[in-house]
Coordinates of C-alpha atoms in Angstrom, one line a residue:
X1 CA 0.0 0.0 0.0
X2 CA 1.2 3.5 -0.8
X3 CA 0.6 6.3 1.6
X4 CA -2.4 8.5 0.7
X5 CA -1.5 12.0 -0.5
X6 CA -3.6 15.0 -0.3
X7 CA -4.2 17.1 -3.4
X8 CA -6.1 19.7 -1.5
X9 CA -4.4 23.0 -0.9
X10 CA -4.9 25.0 2.2
X11 CA -7.1 28.1 2.0
X12 CA -4.1 30.2 2.8
X13 CA -2.2 28.9 -0.1
X14 CA -5.1 29.4 -2.4
X15 CA -5.5 33.0 -1.3
X16 CA -1.8 33.7 -1.7
X17 CA -1.9 32.3 -5.2
X18 CA -5.0 34.3 -6.1
X19 CA -3.5 37.5 -4.7
X20 CA -0.3 36.9 -6.7
X21 CA -2.2 36.3 -9.9
X22 CA -4.5 39.3 -9.3
X23 CA -1.6 41.6 -8.8
X24 CA 0.2 40.2 -11.9
X25 CA -2.9 40.8 -14.0
X26 CA -3.5 44.4 -12.7
X27 CA 0.1 45.5 -12.7
X28 CA -0.2 49.3 -12.9
X29 CA 2.2 51.1 -15.2
X30 CA 2.2 54.0 -12.6
X31 CA 3.9 53.9 -9.2
X32 CA 3.0 56.0 -6.2
X33 CA 6.0 58.0 -5.1
X34 CA 4.7 60.9 -2.9
X35 CA 8.2 62.2 -2.0
X36 CA 9.5 62.4 -5.5
X37 CA 9.6 65.6 -7.6
X38 CA 6.2 66.2 -9.2
X39 CA 4.7 68.1 -12.1
X40 CA 1.2 69.5 -12.5
X41 CA 0.0 68.6 -16.0
X42 CA -3.0 70.0 -17.9
X43 CA -4.2 67.8 -20.7
X44 CA -5.8 70.2 -23.2
X45 CA -8.3 69.6 -26.0
X46 CA -6.6 71.7 -28.7
X47 CA -9.9 72.1 -30.6
X48 CA -11.5 73.8 -27.6
X49 CA -8.7 75.7 -25.9
X50 CA -6.0 77.9 -27.3
X51 CA -2.8 76.5 -25.7
X52 CA -0.8 79.8 -26.0
X53 CA -3.5 81.7 -24.3
X54 CA -3.7 79.0 -21.6
X55 CA 0.0 79.3 -21.0
X56 CA -0.3 83.0 -20.6
X57 CA -3.2 82.5 -18.1
X58 CA -1.1 80.0 -16.1
X59 CA 1.9 82.4 -16.1
X60 CA -0.4 85.2 -14.8
X61 CA -1.9 82.8 -12.2
X62 CA 1.6 81.9 -11.0
X63 CA 2.6 85.5 -10.8
X64 CA -0.4 86.4 -8.8
X65 CA -0.6 83.4 -6.4
X66 CA 2.9 81.9 -6.5
X67 CA 5.1 84.9 -6.9
X68 CA 7.8 83.5 -4.7
X69 CA 8.2 80.4 -6.7
X70 CA 9.8 79.9 -10.1
X71 CA 7.9 77.5 -12.3
X72 CA 8.6 76.4 -15.9
X73 CA 5.7 76.0 -18.2
X74 CA 6.1 73.8 -21.3
X75 CA 3.7 72.2 -23.8
X76 CA 3.8 69.7 -26.5
X77 CA 1.4 67.5 -28.5
X78 CA 0.6 64.0 -27.2
X79 CA -1.7 63.3 -30.1
X80 CA -3.5 65.3 -32.8
X81 CA -6.2 66.4 -30.4
X82 CA -4.4 67.0 -27.2
X83 CA -1.4 68.9 -25.8
X84 CA 0.1 68.4 -22.4
X85 CA 1.0 71.6 -20.6
X86 CA 3.4 71.0 -17.8
X87 CA 4.0 73.2 -14.8
X88 CA 7.2 72.2 -13.0
X89 CA 8.4 71.4 -10.6
X90 CA 7.1 70.6 -7.1
X91 CA 9.1 69.1 -4.3
X92 CA 6.6 66.4 -3.6
X93 CA 3.0 65.2 -3.9
X94 CA 1.7 67.6 -1.2
X95 CA 3.1 70.7 -3.0
X96 CA 1.7 69.5 -6.3
X97 CA -1.7 68.8 -4.8
X98 CA -1.8 72.3 -3.2
X99 CA -1.2 73.8 -6.7
X100 CA -3.7 71.3 -8.3
X101 CA -6.4 72.5 -5.9
X102 CA -5.6 76.1 -6.3
X103 CA -5.6 76.1 -10.1
X104 CA -8.6 73.8 -10.3
X105 CA -10.7 76.1 -8.2
X106 CA -9.6 79.3 -10.0
X107 CA -12.3 80.9 -12.1
X108 CA -10.0 81.3 -15.1
X109 CA -9.6 77.5 -15.4
X110 CA -12.7 76.1 -13.7
X111 CA -15.1 76.2 -16.7
X112 CA -12.6 74.4 -19.0
X113 CA -12.0 71.8 -16.3
X114 CA -15.7 71.2 -15.7
X115 CA -16.4 70.9 -19.4
X116 CA -13.5 68.4 -19.7
X117 CA -11.6 70.6 -22.2
X118 CA -8.7 70.5 -19.7
X119 CA -7.9 67.7 -17.3
X120 CA -5.4 68.5 -14.5
X121 CA -3.2 65.9 -12.9
X122 CA -0.3 66.1 -10.5
X123 CA 2.3 63.4 -11.6
X124 CA 5.6 62.3 -10.1
X125 CA 8.5 62.6 -12.5
X126 CA 8.6 58.9 -13.2
X127 CA 4.9 58.7 -13.9
X128 CA 5.2 61.7 -16.2
X129 CA 7.7 59.8 -18.2
X130 CA 5.5 56.7 -18.3
X131 CA 2.5 58.8 -19.3
X132 CA 4.4 60.3 -22.2
X133 CA 6.0 57.1 -23.5
X134 CA 3.2 54.6 -23.0
X135 CA 0.3 55.9 -24.9
X136 CA -1.8 52.8 -24.2
X137 CA -1.5 53.4 -20.4
X138 CA -2.7 57.1 -20.4
X139 CA -6.3 56.1 -19.8
X140 CA -5.3 54.3 -16.6
X141 CA -3.9 57.4 -15.0
X142 CA -7.3 58.8 -14.0
X143 CA -8.0 55.8 -11.8
X144 CA -4.5 55.8 -10.4
X145 CA -4.9 59.5 -9.6
X146 CA -8.2 59.1 -7.9
X147 CA -6.9 56.2 -5.8
X148 CA -3.6 57.7 -4.8
X149 CA -4.0 61.4 -4.9
X150 CA -7.7 62.1 -4.2
X151 CA -8.1 58.9 -2.1
X152 CA -11.5 57.9 -3.5

């Protein structure tokens, strides 16, 4: 007689295996790095918003509300319908979020944001690079932002 062997796995092992496969399937391209340098990005519908005017408005906003800080404002096309306007740089997530809340609630920008002609995101430097390089991952940033920055 051969000894009986059990083919049942323990519930703990099954949970660990499921957790590992779940995390492998949902591996996010973005990483949460709250202490890294950050940018605040404005994704702009170029058919609805004049980017040059927007950059002037951002510059005036910075002069009025952030006069002690020196920000760079850059823009480039990410596809034929959108440009990304980047305000840089912020020492961490908290500084970027302060700016995000300030610009998002400002009357000069609020209407465009509410009508979704402009989408504002703080991004760590590494996520900014990923957002730019991996076009297929851009749609995933909204959920990542909500989860890690807005905490919804």
